Coordinates of C-alpha atoms in Angstrom, one line a residue:
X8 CA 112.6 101.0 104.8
X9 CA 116.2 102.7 105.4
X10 CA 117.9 102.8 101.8
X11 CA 121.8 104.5 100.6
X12 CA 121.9 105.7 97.4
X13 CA 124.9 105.9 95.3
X14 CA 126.3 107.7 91.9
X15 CA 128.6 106.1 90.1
X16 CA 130.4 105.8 87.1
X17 CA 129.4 102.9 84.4
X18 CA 131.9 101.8 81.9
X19 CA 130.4 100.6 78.9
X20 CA 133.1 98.5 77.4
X21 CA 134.3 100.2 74.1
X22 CA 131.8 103.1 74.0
X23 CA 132.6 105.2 77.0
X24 CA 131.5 105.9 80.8
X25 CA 128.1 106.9 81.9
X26 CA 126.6 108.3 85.0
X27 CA 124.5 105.5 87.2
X28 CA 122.2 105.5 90.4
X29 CA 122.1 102.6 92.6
X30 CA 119.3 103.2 95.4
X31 CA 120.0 100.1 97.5
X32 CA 117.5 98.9 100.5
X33 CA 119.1 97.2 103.3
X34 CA 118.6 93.2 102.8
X35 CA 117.7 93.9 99.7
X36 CA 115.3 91.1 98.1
X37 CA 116.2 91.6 94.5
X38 CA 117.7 94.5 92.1
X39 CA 115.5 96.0 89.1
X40 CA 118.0 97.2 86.1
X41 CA 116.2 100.3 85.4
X42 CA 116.6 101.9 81.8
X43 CA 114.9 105.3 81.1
X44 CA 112.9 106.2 78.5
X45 CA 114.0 108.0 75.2
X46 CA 113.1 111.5 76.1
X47 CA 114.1 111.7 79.5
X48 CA 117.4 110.5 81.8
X49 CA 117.6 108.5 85.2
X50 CA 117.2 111.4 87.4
X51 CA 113.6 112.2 85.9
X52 CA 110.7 112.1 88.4
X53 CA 109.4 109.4 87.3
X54 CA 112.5 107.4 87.7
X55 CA 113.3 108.7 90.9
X56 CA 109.7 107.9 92.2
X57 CA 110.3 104.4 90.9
X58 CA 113.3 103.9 93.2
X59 CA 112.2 105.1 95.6
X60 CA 108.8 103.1 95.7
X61 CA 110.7 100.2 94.8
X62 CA 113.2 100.4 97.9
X63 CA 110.2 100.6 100.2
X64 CA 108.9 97.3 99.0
X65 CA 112.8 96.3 99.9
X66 CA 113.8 95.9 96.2
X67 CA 117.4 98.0 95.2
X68 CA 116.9 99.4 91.4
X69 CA 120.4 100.2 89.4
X70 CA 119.6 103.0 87.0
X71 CA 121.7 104.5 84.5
X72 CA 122.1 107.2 81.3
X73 CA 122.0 105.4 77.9
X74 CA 125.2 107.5 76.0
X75 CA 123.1 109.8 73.9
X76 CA 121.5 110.6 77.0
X77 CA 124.9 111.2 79.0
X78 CA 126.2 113.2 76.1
X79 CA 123.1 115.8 75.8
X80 CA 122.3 114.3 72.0
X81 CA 118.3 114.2 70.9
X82 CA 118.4 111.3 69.5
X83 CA 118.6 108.1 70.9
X84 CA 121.5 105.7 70.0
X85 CA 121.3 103.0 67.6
X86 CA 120.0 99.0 69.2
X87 CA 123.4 98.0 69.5
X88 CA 124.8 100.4 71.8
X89 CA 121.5 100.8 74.1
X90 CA 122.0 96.9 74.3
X91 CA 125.5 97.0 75.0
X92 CA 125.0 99.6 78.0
X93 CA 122.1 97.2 79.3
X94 CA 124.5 94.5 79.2
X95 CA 127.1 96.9 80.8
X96 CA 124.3 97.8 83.8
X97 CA 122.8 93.8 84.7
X98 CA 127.3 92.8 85.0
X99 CA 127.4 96.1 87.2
X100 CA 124.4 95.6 89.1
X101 CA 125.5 91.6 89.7
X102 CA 128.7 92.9 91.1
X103 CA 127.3 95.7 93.5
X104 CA 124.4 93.1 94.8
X105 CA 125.9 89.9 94.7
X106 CA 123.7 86.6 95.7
X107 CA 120.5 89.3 95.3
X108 CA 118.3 88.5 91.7
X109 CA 118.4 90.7 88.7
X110 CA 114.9 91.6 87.1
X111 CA 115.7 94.3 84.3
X112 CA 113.6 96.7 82.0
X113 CA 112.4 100.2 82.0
X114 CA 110.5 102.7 81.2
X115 CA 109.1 102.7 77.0
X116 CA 112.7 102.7 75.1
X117 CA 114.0 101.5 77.9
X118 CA 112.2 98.5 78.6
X119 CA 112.2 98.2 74.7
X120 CA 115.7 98.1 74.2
X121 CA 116.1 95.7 76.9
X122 CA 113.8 93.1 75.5
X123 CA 115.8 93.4 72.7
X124 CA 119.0 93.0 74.4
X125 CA 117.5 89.6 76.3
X126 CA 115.7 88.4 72.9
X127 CA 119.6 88.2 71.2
X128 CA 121.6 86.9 73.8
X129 CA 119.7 86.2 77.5
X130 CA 121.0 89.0 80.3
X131 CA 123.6 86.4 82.6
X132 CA 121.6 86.5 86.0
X133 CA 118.1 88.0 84.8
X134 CA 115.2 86.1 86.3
X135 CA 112.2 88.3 84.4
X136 CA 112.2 91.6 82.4
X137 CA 109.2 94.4 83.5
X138 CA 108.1 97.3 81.3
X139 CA 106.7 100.4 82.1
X140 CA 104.7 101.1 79.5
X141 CA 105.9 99.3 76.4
X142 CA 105.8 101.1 73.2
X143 CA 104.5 98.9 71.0
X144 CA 104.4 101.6 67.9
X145 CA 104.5 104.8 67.2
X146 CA 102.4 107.2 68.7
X147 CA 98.4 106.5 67.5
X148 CA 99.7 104.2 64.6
X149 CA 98.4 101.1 66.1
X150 CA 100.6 97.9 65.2
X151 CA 102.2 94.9 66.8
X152 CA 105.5 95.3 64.5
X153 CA 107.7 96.1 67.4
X154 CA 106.5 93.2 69.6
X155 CA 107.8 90.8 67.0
X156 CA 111.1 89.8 69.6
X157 CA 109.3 89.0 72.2
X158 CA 108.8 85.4 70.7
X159 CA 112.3 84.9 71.5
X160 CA 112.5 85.5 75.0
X161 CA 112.3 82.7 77.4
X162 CA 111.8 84.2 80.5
X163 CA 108.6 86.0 82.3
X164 CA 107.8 89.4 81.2
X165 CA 105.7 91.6 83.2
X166 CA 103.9 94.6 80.8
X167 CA 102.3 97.6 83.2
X168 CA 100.2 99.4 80.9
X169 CA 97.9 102.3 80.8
X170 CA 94.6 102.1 79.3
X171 CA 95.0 105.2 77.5
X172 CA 98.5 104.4 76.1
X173 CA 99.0 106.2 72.8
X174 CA 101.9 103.8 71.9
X175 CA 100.4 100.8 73.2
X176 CA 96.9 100.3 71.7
X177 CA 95.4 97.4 73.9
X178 CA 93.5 95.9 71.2
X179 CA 97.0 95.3 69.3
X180 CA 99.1 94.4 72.7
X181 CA 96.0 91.7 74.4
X182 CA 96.9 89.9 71.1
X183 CA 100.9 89.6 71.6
X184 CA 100.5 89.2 75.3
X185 CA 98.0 85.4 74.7
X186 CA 100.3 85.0 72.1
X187 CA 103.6 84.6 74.1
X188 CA 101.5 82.6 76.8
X189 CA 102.1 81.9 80.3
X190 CA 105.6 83.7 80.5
X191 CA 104.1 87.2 79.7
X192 CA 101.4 88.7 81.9
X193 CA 99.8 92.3 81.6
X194 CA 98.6 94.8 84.5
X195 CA 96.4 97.4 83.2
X196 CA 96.3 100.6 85.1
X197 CA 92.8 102.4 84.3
X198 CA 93.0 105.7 82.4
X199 CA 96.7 105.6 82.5
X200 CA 98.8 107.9 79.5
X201 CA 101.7 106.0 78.4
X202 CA 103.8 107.3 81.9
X203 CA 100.8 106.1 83.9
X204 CA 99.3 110.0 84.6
X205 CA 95.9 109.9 84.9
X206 CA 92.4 112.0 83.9
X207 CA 91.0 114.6 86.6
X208 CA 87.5 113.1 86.1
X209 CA 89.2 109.2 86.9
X210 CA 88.6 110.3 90.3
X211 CA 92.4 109.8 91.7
X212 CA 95.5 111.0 91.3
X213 CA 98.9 110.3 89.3
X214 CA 100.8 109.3 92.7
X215 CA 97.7 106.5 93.1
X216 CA 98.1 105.5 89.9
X217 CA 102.1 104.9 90.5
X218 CA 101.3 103.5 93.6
X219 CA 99.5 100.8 91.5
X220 CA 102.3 100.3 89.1
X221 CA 104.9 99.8 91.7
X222 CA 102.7 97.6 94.5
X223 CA 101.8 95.2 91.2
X224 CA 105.8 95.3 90.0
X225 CA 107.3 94.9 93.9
X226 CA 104.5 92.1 94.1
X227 CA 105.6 90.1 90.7
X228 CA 109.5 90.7 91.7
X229 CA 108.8 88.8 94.8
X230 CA 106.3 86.0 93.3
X231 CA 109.8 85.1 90.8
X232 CA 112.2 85.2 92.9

């Protein structure tokens, strides 16, 4: 499916202007706001596979830097800035796809930060959020601390996670997922690492696995809107 892409400029009211990606399919069906994860900016592979895989299920994704990111710092800015450049990104994805439904998330600290966002005030437009790969603690310190938010979110939450997860043990996450019910549901992707890559021996290869991630994510964008 034919796609334009576009870089732009993202003005994040009070904290400065950031770069953005919107990778548009024509008649788009809906538009994923797509935050990257802490270590690594929109234009990683990963994200760029994501749009692109994405646009040929016919769904546009809006990505963007979060500040520290844009500015070349190591360490990630504080909740309320990340939330107010996610709130920034769903307004400028509304206004470049108008009429078209807003799913948002992202990738670990991404999709983190966005839950958090949603859990505070609910993104205007937002239908579901979707995280790819959510980091539920710290790496191989099992705990269901960070997951405490997700209580106060409304809408349906898709978590795409890989078995072998360091930051997202699935014996802490299983719990959290029956416990926010029928709005949450979890996709497991078998011998995934926390960016979905997995194991020689697994018998396929990292594209397969993504191939999963974004087939099941293209597939749950459709069923809600």
């Amino acid at each position: 499916m034919a796609a334009k892409t576009q870089e732009l400029k993202l003005d994040i009211a009070r904290i400065g202007i950031v770069s953005a990606i919107l990778t548009q399919p024509d008649h788009a069906r809906a538009c994923y706001v797509l935050a990257h994860g802490a270590g690594a900016d929109m234009r990683h592979s990963f994200m760029e596979k994501t749009a692109e895989g994405l646009a040929s299920h016919g769904i546009a994704t809006f990505r963007f830097n979060f500040p520290y990111m844009e500015e070349k710092k190591g360490r990630p800015d504080q909740p309320a800035v990340a939330h107010a450049a996610i709130r920034a990104a769903v307004a400028e994805a509304a206004r470049l796809c108008p009429g078209v439904p807003l799913v948002a998330g992202g990738k670990s600290f991404g999709g983190r930060m966005t839950s958090q966002a949603q859990s505070k005030a609910p993104l205007p437009g937002v239908k579901g959020l979707a995280f790819l790969g959510f980091p539920l603690h710290a790496d191989k310190k099992p705990s269901a601390e960070r997951a405490e938010h997700l209580a106060g979110i409304a809408i349906p939450m898709l978590f795409l996670q890989g078995t072998r997860d360091g930051l997202a043990d699935l014996g802490h996450l299983r719990p959290v997922i029956e416990t926010l019910g029928a709005k949450a549901t979890l996709h497991e992707i078998a011998g995934g690492d926390h960016s979905f890559a997995v194991l020689k021996k697994s018998g396929r290869i990292n594209d397969e696995a993504l191939t999963e991630v974004l087939d099941t994510l293209a597939a749950w964008i459709d069923a809600l809107t």
